[in-house]
Amino acid sequence: MGKITSLLLITLCVSLYLSIHETFADQVLAPPAGGGLGRSSREPKYKIEFHSEDSPYNPDDEQEAVFMPNTNGKNYLCFLPKAEKPKSGKLATQHNTSSMIMESEKRVKVKTPDELLEEMDEHCFLRQETWWTYEYCHKKHLRQFHLEDDKAVQEFFLGYYDPEATAAYNQNLSDVSILKDPRSKDASHRYHSHQFTNGTTCDLTNLPRETEVRFVCAEGRTMINSITELSTCKYALTVQSPILCAHPLFQEERPVWHAIHCNLLRDDAEVIKAEEDNQHGKQIKMVRDIEYPFNIDADDNAV
């Protein structure tokens, strides 16, 4: 019953996407952060990939297919991901915790997030937005400036790395200083925090600007993901990096993504014509097969 319910849910989600989205060949539709066609961060997430007639998806054996129309008159054949045996999140968590305890008892040292992030020392990262450019230099500073003729103008420092404030901020947390963004339902947004203080004085508050730099696990390259102003002259900068993915606690609740592949189908008239062309091709092939199976010399000798 659980498997049937899951398949119905997936099918309903695909139908909904096809109804509300204009789809394009080889387009990938994934829900926004915090969503994900899954009710919790531990459940599988689903993304929908659309394939054109020229490059259709080739399904695996026993992969279930569902016919799906959309409101634009296009038809799709969607292949659902294979059902897997559910794994207990509780058991998985207990297993991870037990493994960490055993490793601790064996005195096998697991690198902390800060030790992993040492790879970023002496590196700076830029993010260009509409007007402003943001420069983050690891464990040094965060700078905001506007470029004109390749020169920085209207420069502000949003904070300098403060090891004491960082230690004080993390002292009441777990020994690896892992946090979870309370505004996100997605556990993959756990982050490790650094505090940057004593930035350029804010005109509105007469206080130095401050920034919390949040490091998150993400595949790909290390880069500034986003910057937001939480309150007047207080900011949050998110840095995504595959470096943190090596830490077990960042892997623990990373969501599993499954792809639903949808092949665009031709309309009925095109299908009928294609079938006729295909049948005609088969007839021609049959005539050719009859014409050339014999050895002429052998027949002449037989006569």
XYZ file of C-alpha atoms in Angstrom:
303
model
C 0.000 0.000 0.000
C 2.875 2.333 0.831
C 4.448 1.812 -2.588
C 1.156 2.484 -4.373
C 0.614 5.646 -2.335
C 4.121 6.877 -3.161
C 3.630 6.244 -6.878
C 0.290 8.038 -6.831
C 1.879 10.982 -5.043
C 4.708 11.174 -7.569
C 2.252 10.876 -10.457
C 0.115 13.660 -9.015
C 3.164 15.892 -8.627
C 4.208 15.296 -12.239
C 0.684 16.060 -13.419
C 0.657 19.277 -11.406
C 4.004 20.391 -12.835
C 2.893 19.692 -16.374
C -0.277 21.694 -15.772
C 1.312 24.844 -14.372
C 4.703 25.009 -16.115
C 5.552 25.759 -19.721
C 8.019 23.010 -20.482
C 10.960 22.970 -22.811
C 13.185 20.254 -24.202
C 15.793 18.978 -21.750
C 14.531 21.349 -19.066
C 14.924 20.451 -15.415
C 12.272 21.554 -12.964
C 13.210 21.352 -9.310
C 11.158 22.741 -6.435
C 12.457 25.812 -4.624
C 14.623 25.479 -1.529
C 12.614 24.227 1.402
C 10.087 22.509 -0.866
C 10.982 19.434 -2.825
C 7.977 17.120 -3.329
C 8.891 15.579 0.014
C 7.290 16.190 3.368
C 10.504 16.313 5.377
C 14.228 16.609 4.891
C 14.667 12.879 5.462
C 12.318 11.873 2.663
C 13.468 11.578 -0.960
C 13.179 14.695 -3.106
C 12.056 14.641 -6.714
C 13.040 16.730 -9.715
C 11.452 16.509 -13.161
C 13.587 16.413 -16.286
C 11.987 16.957 -19.692
C 13.491 15.424 -22.828
C 12.841 16.321 -26.462
C 11.934 13.882 -29.236
C 15.475 14.127 -30.585
C 17.121 13.070 -27.338
C 14.641 10.957 -25.362
C 15.388 9.365 -22.039
C 16.081 5.634 -22.217
C 14.512 3.961 -19.181
C 15.936 1.064 -17.232
C 14.244 -2.309 -17.088
C 11.103 -2.472 -14.947
C 10.943 1.320 -14.651
C 7.284 2.318 -14.413
C 5.937 4.684 -17.080
C 2.972 7.059 -16.796
C 1.262 8.942 -19.637
C 0.870 12.641 -18.762
C -0.801 15.429 -20.785
C -0.408 19.112 -19.991
C -2.688 22.104 -20.540
C -0.817 23.155 -23.703
C -1.854 20.034 -25.589
C 1.515 18.347 -25.262
C 1.783 14.744 -24.172
C 4.565 13.194 -22.153
C 5.585 9.709 -21.185
C 7.098 9.995 -17.731
C 9.309 7.356 -16.167
C 9.140 7.142 -12.402
C 12.209 6.352 -10.311
C 12.494 2.797 -9.110
C 10.931 2.185 -5.719
C 13.516 1.486 -3.067
C 13.092 -0.212 0.240
C 12.512 2.504 2.848
C 15.274 3.037 5.320
C 14.483 4.143 8.825
C 15.820 7.621 9.412
C 15.958 6.898 13.109
C 18.054 3.795 12.586
C 20.321 5.639 10.171
C 20.816 8.442 12.676
C 21.513 5.981 15.456
C 23.969 4.179 13.211
C 25.770 7.420 12.378
C 25.876 8.435 16.033
C 27.118 5.013 17.090
C 29.804 5.094 14.424
C 30.993 8.474 15.632
C 31.090 7.240 19.232
C 33.073 4.176 18.192
C 35.478 6.334 16.243
C 35.854 8.593 19.250
C 36.561 5.634 21.480
C 39.179 4.422 19.027
C 40.618 7.936 19.082
C 40.207 8.295 15.363
C 40.221 12.033 14.821
C 37.534 13.480 12.569
C 38.461 16.854 11.157
C 36.314 19.707 12.400
C 34.646 22.058 9.905
C 37.285 24.703 10.627
C 40.067 22.232 9.919
C 38.412 21.281 6.642
C 37.921 24.929 5.731
C 41.640 25.614 6.106
C 41.815 24.849 2.379
C 40.189 28.252 1.867
C 42.936 30.141 3.725
C 44.532 32.872 1.618
C 41.633 32.694 -0.855
C 39.124 35.421 -1.708
C 35.779 35.039 -3.478
C 33.738 37.607 -5.400
C 30.024 37.921 -6.063
C 28.792 40.489 -8.577
C 25.268 41.798 -8.124
C 23.387 44.586 -9.887
C 25.321 47.483 -8.398
C 27.508 46.024 -5.679
C 30.398 43.596 -5.710
C 31.071 41.536 -2.589
C 34.527 40.265 -1.715
C 34.926 37.576 0.921
C 38.459 36.726 2.031
C 38.484 33.682 4.272
C 39.142 34.521 7.922
C 40.007 38.073 6.911
C 37.248 40.423 5.795
C 34.028 40.954 3.872
C 34.007 43.998 1.614
C 31.209 45.657 -0.364
C 32.099 48.050 -3.152
C 31.021 49.475 -6.490
C 33.301 49.261 -9.527
C 33.751 52.135 -11.944
C 36.447 51.936 -14.618
C 37.894 48.931 -12.803
C 38.319 50.984 -9.638
C 36.538 50.364 -6.341
C 34.333 53.247 -5.188
C 31.741 53.505 -2.414
C 33.631 50.951 -0.370
C 32.267 49.469 2.859
C 33.650 46.721 5.053
C 30.876 44.517 6.381
C 33.139 43.014 9.015
C 36.497 41.524 9.879
C 36.952 37.963 11.062
C 36.588 37.823 14.847
C 37.886 34.517 16.286
C 36.825 35.416 19.828
C 33.263 36.273 18.805
C 33.147 33.093 16.716
C 34.289 30.954 19.662
C 31.798 32.643 21.998
C 28.992 32.163 19.497
C 29.729 28.469 19.114
C 30.572 27.584 22.708
C 27.029 26.505 23.617
C 26.587 24.455 20.463
C 27.832 20.975 19.616
C 31.571 20.486 19.496
C 31.492 20.827 15.718
C 29.369 23.994 15.766
C 26.710 22.739 13.377
C 23.587 24.822 12.987
C 20.386 24.422 11.019
C 18.758 27.416 9.390
C 15.384 27.729 11.199
C 13.792 29.316 8.118
C 14.517 26.287 5.969
C 12.813 22.892 6.110
C 15.706 21.393 4.202
C 18.283 19.835 6.500
C 20.929 20.206 3.819
C 21.074 23.856 4.858
C 22.956 23.054 8.010
C 25.829 25.452 8.278
C 28.987 26.243 10.184
C 29.249 29.828 11.365
C 31.976 32.481 11.557
C 31.420 35.930 13.039
C 32.719 39.071 11.361
C 32.593 42.282 13.410
C 33.924 45.840 13.548
C 33.044 46.757 9.994
C 32.505 50.246 8.599
C 30.287 52.333 10.881
C 26.649 52.310 9.807
C 25.136 55.757 9.201
C 21.729 54.616 10.463
C 22.780 52.957 13.726
C 26.176 54.525 14.409
C 27.400 50.999 15.079
C 29.973 48.932 13.183
C 28.587 46.640 10.510
C 28.503 42.920 11.361
C 28.163 39.746 9.304
C 27.588 36.090 10.042
C 29.333 33.964 7.416
C 27.583 30.622 6.964
C 29.368 27.707 5.322
C 27.164 25.029 3.785
C 27.880 21.734 2.074
C 27.200 21.839 -1.675
C 28.582 20.009 -4.683
C 30.496 21.935 -7.322
C 32.900 24.756 -6.632
C 33.370 26.984 -3.596
C 31.512 30.259 -4.121
C 29.423 32.949 -2.456
C 25.863 31.691 -2.679
C 23.969 34.687 -1.323
C 24.076 37.707 0.939
C 21.137 39.139 2.856
C 20.669 42.014 5.274
C 19.022 40.481 8.342
C 18.525 43.840 10.021
C 19.975 47.302 9.561
C 23.678 46.856 8.759
C 23.713 43.262 9.999
C 24.244 40.680 7.285
C 24.371 36.979 6.570
C 26.705 35.707 3.851
C 26.336 32.097 2.678
C 29.375 30.350 1.226
C 28.744 26.994 -0.421
C 31.582 24.517 -0.730
C 32.144 20.806 -1.340
C 34.843 20.935 1.336
C 32.329 20.597 4.177
C 30.666 17.604 2.546
C 33.546 15.494 3.868
C 32.290 16.034 7.425
C 29.930 13.244 8.601
C 27.406 15.562 10.228
C 26.924 17.441 6.981
C 26.264 14.158 5.213
C 23.853 12.795 7.810
C 20.649 14.415 6.591
C 21.507 15.419 3.053
C 18.356 14.758 0.992
C 18.357 12.123 -1.700
C 17.184 13.471 -5.050
C 15.413 11.251 -7.571
C 14.747 12.233 -11.179
C 11.415 11.785 -12.955
C 12.176 11.721 -16.674
C 9.470 12.860 -19.113
C 9.796 12.290 -22.856
C 7.846 14.605 -25.151
C 5.491 12.634 -27.413
C 4.461 13.677 -30.897
C 0.794 14.378 -31.591
C -1.482 11.689 -33.065
C -1.104 12.840 -36.683
C 2.668 12.737 -36.439
C 2.567 9.337 -34.764
C 0.308 7.893 -37.502
C 2.572 9.287 -40.231
C 5.650 7.912 -38.478
C 4.009 4.488 -38.221
C 3.079 4.574 -41.915
C 6.620 5.574 -42.857
C 7.989 2.866 -40.633
C 5.686 0.240 -42.154
C 6.586 1.370 -45.654
C 10.241 1.079 -44.762
C 9.679 -2.457 -43.533
C 7.924 -3.396 -46.805
C 10.797 -2.066 -48.863
C 13.229 -3.945 -46.695
C 11.288 -7.181 -47.201
C 11.466 -6.807 -51.001
C 15.193 -6.168 -50.822
C 15.664 -9.219 -48.606
C 13.917 -11.408 -51.222
C 15.836 -9.901 -54.106
C 19.339 -10.603 -52.852
C 19.502 -13.843 -50.849
C 20.648 -16.042 -53.744
C 24.002 -16.681 -55.339
C 23.430 -16.183 -59.101
C 26.385 -18.345 -60.082
C 25.122 -21.195 -57.928
C 21.681 -21.012 -59.590
C 23.255 -21.057 -63.079
C 25.293 -24.130 -62.232
C 22.191 -25.865 -60.877
C 20.360 -25.364 -64.168
